[in-house]
PDB file of C-alpha atoms in Angstrom:
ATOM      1  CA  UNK A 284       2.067  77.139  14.243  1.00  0.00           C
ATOM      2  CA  UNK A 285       2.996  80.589  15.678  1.00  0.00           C
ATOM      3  CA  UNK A 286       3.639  83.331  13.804  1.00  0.00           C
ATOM      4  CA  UNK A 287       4.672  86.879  14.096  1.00  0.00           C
ATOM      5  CA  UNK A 288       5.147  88.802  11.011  1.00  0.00           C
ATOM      6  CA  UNK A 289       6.120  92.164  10.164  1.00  0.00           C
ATOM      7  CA  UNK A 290       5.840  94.396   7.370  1.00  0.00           C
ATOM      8  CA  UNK A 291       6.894  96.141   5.602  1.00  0.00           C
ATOM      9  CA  UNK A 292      10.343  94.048   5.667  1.00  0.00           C
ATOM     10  CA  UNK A 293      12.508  97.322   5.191  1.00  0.00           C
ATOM     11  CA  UNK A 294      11.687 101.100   4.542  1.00  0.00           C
ATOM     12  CA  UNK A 295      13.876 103.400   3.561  1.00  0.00           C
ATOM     13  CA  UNK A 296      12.668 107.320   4.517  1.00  0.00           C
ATOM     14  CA  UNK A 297      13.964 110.449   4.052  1.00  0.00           C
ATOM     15  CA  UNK A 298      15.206 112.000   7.166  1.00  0.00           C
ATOM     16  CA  UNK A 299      12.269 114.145   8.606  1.00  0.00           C
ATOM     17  CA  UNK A 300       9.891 111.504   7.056  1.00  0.00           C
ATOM     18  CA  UNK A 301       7.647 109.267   9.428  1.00  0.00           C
ATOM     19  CA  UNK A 302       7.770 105.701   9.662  1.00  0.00           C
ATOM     20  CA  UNK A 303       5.822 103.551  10.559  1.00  0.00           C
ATOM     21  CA  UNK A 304       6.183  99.158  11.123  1.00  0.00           C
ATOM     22  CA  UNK A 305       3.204  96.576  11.369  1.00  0.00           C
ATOM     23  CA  UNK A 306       3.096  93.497  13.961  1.00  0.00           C
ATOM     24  CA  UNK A 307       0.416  90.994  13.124  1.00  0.00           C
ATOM     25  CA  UNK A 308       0.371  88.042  14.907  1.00  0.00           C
ATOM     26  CA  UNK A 309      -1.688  84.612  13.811  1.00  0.00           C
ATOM     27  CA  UNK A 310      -2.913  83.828  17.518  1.00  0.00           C
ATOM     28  CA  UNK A 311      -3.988  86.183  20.594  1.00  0.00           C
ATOM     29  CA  UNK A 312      -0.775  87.586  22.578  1.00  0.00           C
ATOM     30  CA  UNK A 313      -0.369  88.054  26.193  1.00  0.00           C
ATOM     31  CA  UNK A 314       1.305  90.793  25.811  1.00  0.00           C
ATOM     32  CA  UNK A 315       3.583  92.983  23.105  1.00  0.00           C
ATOM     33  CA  UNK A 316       7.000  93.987  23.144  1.00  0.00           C
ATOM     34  CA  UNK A 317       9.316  95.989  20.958  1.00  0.00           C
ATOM     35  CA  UNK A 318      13.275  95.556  20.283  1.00  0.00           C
ATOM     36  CA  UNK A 319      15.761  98.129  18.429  1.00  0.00           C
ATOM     37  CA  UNK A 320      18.792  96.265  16.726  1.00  0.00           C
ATOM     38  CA  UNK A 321      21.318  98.518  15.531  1.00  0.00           C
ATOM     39  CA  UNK A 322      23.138  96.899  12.983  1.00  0.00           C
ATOM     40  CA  UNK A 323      26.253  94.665  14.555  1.00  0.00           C
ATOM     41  CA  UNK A 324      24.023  95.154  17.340  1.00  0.00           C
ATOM     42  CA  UNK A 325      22.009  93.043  19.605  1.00  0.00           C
ATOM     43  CA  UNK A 326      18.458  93.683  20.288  1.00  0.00           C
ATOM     44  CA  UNK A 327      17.460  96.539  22.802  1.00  0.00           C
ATOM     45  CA  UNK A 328      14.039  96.513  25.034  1.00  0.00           C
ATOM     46  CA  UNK A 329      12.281  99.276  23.590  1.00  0.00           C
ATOM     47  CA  UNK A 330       8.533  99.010  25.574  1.00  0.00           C
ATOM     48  CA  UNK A 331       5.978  96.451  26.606  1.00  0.00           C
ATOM     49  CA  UNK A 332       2.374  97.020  25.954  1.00  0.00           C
ATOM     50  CA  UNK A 333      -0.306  94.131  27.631  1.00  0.00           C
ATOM     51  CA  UNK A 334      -3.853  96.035  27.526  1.00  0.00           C
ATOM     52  CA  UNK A 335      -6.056  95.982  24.779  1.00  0.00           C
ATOM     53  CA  UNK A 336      -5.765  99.268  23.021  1.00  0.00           C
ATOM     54  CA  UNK A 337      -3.029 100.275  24.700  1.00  0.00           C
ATOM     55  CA  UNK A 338      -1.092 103.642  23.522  1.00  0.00           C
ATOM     56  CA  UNK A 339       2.291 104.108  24.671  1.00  0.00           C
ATOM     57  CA  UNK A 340       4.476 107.069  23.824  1.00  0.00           C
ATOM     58  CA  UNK A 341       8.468 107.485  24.122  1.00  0.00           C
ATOM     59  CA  UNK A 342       9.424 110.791  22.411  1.00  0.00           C
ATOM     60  CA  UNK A 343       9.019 110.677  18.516  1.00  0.00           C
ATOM     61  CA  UNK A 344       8.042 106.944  19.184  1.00  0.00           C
ATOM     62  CA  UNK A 345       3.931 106.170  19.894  1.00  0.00           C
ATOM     63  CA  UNK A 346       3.578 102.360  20.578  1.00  0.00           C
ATOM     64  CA  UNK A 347      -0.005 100.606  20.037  1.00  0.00           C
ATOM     65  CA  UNK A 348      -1.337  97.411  21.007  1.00  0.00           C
ATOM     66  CA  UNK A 349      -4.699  96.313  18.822  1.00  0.00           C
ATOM     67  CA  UNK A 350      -7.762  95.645  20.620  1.00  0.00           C
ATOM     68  CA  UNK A 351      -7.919  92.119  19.850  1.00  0.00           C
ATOM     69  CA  UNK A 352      -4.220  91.858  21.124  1.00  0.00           C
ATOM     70  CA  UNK A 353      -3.212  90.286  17.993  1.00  0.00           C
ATOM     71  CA  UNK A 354      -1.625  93.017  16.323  1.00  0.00           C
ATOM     72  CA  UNK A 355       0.816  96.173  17.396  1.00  0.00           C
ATOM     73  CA  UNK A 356       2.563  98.940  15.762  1.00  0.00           C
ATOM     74  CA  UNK A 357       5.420 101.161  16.160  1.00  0.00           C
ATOM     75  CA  UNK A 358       5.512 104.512  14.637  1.00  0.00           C
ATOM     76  CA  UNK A 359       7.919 107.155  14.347  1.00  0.00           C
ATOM     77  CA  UNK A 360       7.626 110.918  13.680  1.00  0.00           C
ATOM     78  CA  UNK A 361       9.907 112.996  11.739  1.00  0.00           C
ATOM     79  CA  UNK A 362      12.828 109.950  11.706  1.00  0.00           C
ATOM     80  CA  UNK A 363      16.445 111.040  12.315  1.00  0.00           C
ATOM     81  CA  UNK A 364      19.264 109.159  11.285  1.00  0.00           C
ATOM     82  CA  UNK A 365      20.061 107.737  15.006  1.00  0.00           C
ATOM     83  CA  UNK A 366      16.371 105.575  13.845  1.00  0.00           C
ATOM     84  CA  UNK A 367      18.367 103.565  11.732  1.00  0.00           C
ATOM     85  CA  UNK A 368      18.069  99.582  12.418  1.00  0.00           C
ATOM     86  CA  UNK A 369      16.109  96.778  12.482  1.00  0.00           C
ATOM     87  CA  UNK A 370      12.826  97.152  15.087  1.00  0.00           C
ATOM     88  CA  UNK A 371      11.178  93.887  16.385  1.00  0.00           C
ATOM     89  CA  UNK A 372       8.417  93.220  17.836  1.00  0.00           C
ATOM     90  CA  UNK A 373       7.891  90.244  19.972  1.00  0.00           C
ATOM     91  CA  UNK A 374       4.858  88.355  22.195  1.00  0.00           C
ATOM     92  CA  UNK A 375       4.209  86.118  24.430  1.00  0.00           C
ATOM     93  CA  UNK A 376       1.182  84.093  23.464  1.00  0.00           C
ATOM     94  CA  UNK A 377      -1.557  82.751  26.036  1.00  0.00           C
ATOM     95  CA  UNK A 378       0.094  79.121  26.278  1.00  0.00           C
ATOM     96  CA  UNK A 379       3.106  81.289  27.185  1.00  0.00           C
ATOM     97  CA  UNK A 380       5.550  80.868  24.553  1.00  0.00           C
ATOM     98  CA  UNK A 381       7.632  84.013  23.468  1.00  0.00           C
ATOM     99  CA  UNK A 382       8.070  84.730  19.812  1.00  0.00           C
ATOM    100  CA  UNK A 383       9.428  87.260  17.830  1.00  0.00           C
ATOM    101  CA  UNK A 384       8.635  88.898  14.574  1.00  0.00           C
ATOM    102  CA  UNK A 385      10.313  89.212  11.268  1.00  0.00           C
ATOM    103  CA  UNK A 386      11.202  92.804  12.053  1.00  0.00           C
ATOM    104  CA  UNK A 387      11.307  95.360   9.996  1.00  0.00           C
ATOM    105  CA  UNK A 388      14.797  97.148   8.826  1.00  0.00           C
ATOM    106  CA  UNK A 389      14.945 101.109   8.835  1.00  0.00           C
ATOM    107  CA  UNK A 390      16.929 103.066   6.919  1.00  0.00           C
ATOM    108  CA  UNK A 391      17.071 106.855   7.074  1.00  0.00           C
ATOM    109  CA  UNK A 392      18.796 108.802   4.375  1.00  0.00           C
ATOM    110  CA  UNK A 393      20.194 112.015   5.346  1.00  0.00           C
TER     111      UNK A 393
ATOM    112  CA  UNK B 171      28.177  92.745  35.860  1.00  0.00           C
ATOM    113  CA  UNK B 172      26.921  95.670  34.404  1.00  0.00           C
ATOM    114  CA  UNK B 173      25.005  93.466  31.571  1.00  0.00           C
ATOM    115  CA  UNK B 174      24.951  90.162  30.119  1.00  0.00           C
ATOM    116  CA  UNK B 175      28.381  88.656  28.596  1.00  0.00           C
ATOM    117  CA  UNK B 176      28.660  85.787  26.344  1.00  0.00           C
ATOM    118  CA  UNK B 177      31.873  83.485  25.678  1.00  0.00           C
ATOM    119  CA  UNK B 178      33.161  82.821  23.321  1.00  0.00           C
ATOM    120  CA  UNK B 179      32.674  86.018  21.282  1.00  0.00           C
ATOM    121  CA  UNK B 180      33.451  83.802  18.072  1.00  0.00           C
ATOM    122  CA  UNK B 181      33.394  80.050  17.586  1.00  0.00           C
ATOM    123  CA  UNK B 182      35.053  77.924  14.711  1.00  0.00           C
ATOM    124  CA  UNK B 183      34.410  74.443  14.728  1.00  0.00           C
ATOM    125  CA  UNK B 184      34.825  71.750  11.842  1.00  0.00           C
ATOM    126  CA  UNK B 185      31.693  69.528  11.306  1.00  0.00           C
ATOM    127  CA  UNK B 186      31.491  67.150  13.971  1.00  0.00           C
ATOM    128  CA  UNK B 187      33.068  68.819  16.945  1.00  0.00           C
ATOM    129  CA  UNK B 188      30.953  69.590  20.090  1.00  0.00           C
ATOM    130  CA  UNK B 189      30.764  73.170  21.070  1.00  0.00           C
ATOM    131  CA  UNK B 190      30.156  74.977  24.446  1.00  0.00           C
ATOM    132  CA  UNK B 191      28.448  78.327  24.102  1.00  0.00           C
ATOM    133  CA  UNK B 192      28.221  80.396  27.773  1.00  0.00           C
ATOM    134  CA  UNK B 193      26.328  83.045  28.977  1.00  0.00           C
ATOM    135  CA  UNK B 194      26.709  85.139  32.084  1.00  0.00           C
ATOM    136  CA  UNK B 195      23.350  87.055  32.940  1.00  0.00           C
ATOM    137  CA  UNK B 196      23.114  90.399  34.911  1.00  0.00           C
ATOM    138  CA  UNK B 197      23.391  89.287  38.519  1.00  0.00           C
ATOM    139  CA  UNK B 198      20.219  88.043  40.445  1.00  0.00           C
ATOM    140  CA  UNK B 199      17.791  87.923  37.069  1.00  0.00           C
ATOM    141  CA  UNK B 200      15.676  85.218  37.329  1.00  0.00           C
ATOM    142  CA  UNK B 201      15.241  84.176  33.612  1.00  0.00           C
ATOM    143  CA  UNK B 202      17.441  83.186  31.515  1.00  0.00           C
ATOM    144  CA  UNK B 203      16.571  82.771  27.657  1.00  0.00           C
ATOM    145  CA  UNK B 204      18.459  81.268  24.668  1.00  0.00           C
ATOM    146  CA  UNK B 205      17.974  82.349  20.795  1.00  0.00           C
ATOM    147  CA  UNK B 206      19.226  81.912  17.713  1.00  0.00           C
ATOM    148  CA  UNK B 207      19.492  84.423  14.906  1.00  0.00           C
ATOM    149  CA  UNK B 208      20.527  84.373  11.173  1.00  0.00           C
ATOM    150  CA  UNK B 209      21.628  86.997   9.384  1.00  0.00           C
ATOM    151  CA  UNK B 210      18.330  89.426   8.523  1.00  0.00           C
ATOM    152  CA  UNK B 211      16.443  87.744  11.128  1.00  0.00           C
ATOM    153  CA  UNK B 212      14.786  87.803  14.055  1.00  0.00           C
ATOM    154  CA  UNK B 213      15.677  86.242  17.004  1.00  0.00           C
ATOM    155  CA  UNK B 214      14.379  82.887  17.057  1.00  0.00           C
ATOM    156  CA  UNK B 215      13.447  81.284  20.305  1.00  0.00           C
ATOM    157  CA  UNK B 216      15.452  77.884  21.771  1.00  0.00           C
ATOM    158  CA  UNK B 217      14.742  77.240  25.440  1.00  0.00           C
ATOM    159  CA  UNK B 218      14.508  79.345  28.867  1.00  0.00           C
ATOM    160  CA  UNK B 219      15.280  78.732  32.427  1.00  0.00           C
ATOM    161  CA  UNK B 220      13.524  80.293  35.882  1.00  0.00           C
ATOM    162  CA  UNK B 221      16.420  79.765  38.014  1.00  0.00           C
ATOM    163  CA  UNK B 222      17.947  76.392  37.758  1.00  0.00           C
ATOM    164  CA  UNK B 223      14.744  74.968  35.777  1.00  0.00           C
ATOM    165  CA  UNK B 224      14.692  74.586  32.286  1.00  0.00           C
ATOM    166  CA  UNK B 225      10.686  75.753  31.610  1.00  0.00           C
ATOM    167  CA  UNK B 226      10.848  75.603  28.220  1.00  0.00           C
ATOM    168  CA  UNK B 227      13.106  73.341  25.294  1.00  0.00           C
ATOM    169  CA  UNK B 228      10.483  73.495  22.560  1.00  0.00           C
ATOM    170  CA  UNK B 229      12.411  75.544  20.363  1.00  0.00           C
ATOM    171  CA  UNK B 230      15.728  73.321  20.486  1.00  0.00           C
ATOM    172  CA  UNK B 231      15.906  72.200  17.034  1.00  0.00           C
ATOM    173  CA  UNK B 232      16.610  68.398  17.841  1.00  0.00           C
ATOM    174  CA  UNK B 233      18.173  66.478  20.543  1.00  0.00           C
ATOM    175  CA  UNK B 234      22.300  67.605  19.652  1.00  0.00           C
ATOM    176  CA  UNK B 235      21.279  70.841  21.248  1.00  0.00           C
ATOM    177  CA  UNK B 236      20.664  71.212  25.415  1.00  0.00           C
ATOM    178  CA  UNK B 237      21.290  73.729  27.759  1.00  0.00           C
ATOM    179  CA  UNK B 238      21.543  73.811  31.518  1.00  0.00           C
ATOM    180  CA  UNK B 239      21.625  76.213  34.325  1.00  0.00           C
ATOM    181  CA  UNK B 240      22.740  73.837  37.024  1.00  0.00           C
ATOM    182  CA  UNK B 241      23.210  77.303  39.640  1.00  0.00           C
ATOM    183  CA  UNK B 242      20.987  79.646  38.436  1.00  0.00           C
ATOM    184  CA  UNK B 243      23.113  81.700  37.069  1.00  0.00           C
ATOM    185  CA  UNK B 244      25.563  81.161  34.336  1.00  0.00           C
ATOM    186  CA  UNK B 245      24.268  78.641  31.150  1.00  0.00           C
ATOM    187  CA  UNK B 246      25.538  77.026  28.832  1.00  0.00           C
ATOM    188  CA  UNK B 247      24.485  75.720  25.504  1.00  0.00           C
ATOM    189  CA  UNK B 248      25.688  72.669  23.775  1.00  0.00           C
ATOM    190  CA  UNK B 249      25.902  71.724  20.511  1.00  0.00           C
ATOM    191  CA  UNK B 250      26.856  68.235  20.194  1.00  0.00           C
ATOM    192  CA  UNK B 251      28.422  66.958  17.002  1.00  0.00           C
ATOM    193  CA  UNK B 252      28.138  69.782  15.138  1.00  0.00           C
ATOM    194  CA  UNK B 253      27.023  70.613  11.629  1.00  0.00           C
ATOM    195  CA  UNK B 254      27.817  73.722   9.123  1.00  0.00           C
ATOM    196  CA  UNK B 255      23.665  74.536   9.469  1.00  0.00           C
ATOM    197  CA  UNK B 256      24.432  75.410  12.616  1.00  0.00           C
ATOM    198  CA  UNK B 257      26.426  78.088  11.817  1.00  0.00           C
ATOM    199  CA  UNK B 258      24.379  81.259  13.118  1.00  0.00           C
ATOM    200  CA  UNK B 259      24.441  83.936  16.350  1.00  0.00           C
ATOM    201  CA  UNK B 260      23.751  82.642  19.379  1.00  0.00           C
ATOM    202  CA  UNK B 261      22.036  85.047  22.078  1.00  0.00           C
ATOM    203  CA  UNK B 262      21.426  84.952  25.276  1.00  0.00           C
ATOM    204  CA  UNK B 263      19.176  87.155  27.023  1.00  0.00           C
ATOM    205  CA  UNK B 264      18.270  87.628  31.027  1.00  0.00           C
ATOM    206  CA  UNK B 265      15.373  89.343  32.397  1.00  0.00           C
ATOM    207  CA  UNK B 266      14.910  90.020  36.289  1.00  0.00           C
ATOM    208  CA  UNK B 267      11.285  87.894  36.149  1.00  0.00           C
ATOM    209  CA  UNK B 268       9.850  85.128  35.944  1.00  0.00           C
ATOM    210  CA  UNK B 269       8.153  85.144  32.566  1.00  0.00           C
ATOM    211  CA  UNK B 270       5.841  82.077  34.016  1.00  0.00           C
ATOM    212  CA  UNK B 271       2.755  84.629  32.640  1.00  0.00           C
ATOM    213  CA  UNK B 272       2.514  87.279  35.065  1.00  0.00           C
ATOM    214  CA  UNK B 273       1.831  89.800  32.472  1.00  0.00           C
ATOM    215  CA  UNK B 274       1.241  92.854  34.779  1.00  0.00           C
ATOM    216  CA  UNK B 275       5.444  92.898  35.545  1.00  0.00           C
ATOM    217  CA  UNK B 276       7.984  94.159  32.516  1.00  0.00           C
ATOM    218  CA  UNK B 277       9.493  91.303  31.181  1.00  0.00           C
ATOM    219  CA  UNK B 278      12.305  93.491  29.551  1.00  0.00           C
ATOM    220  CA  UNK B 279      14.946  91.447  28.461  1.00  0.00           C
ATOM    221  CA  UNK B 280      18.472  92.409  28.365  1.00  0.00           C
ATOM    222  CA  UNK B 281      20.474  90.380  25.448  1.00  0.00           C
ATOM    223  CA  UNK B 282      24.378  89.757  25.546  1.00  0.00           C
ATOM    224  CA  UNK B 283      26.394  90.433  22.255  1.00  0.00           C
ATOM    225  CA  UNK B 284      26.155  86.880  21.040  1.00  0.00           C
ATOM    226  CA  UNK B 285      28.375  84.307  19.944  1.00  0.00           C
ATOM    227  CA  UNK B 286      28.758  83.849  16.202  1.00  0.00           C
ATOM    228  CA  UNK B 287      29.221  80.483  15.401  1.00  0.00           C
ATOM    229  CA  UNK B 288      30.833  79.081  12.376  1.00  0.00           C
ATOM    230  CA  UNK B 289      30.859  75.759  11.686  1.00  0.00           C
ATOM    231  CA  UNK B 290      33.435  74.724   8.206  1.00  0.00           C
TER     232      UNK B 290
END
């Protein structure tokens, strides 16, 4: 079946440190999107990405969708300690079911 | 509402007993989506509506679960004759489209805080 893992499972950085989390997915995806849970939290839309190659940037955040829209990655520069939690991604394959990944938990030490 | 509210916040139920989750979406979205999380991980998908239609109950885990949407609006989830496995969060998310495939639109979806479910 379907499957959308993430690694690495948690990272902990120093603050000032980049991070960066992996979205590999075992079938072609429709499109890509990305969550932030804060921890007690629920998840929070972070972007969508749905073209090959696709490069999307938020502030210290750059988004990427792989070319053969099977993989993604989130990467942040110079983390601060507002980074902290748990970032999913999640996609919507081509017979249109919606997964998400494993996610990956941040922590940021001061 | 400003976003999407669940009800109960917390549920304790002994093995056995049916339980009633609910879930209030932002006003006029169009989907409505049901997951299940444990602790550490990530949402995992149950079943979603497009208004009043259920599109999708592959992810229901076996026939004690259901969900309706009977207005297109507010849904609930059942859990008949419960058992302590399904002890987890329950969340409910609404997004204002479709998500029939129409890739080209943002299918952001906005999640409620979840019900955590205990079952002893």
């Amino acid at each position: 079946g379907q499957q959308v893992m993430q690694i690495p499972q948690y990272q902990h950085v120093q603050e000032g440190e980049d991070f960066t989390t992996y979205c590999n997915s075992s079938t072609t995806l429709s499109n890509i999107q990305w969550y932030k849970q804060r921890p007690g939290g629920h998840p929070v839309f972070l972007i969508q990405l749905v073209k090959s190659g696709e490069v999307k940037k938020q502030k210290r955040l750059t988004f990427q969708f792989g070319e053969a829209k099977k993989n993604s990655s989130l990467h942040i520069t110079a983390t601060q300690t507002t980074d902290v939690g748990t970032y999913f991604c999640a996609g919507r394959d081509t017979g249109n079911q919606f997964y998400f990944g494993t996610g990956t938990s941040l922590t940021v030490i001061p | 509402g400003a976003g999407v509210s669940q009800s109960p916040r917390y549920k304790v139920t002994k093995r056995g007993q049916d339980v009633a989750l609910r879930c209030d979406p932002i006003s006029g979205h169009v989907s409505l989506y049901w997951y299940r999380q444990a602790l550490g991980q990530g949402p995992e998908f149950l079943t979603y509506f497009n208004y009043e239609a259920q599109q999708d109950k592959s992810g229901l885990p076996n026939d004690r679960f259901s969900a309706e949407r009977p207005e297109g609006s507010i849904s609930t989830l059942t859990i008949q004759r419960t058992e302590q496995r399904d002890s987890a969060m329950y969340r409910c998310a609404s997004s204002p489209e479709t998500g029939t495939g129409v890739f080209q639109y943002q299918e952001t979806q906005y999640f409620g805080p979840g019900t955590r479910l205990l079952v002893l």
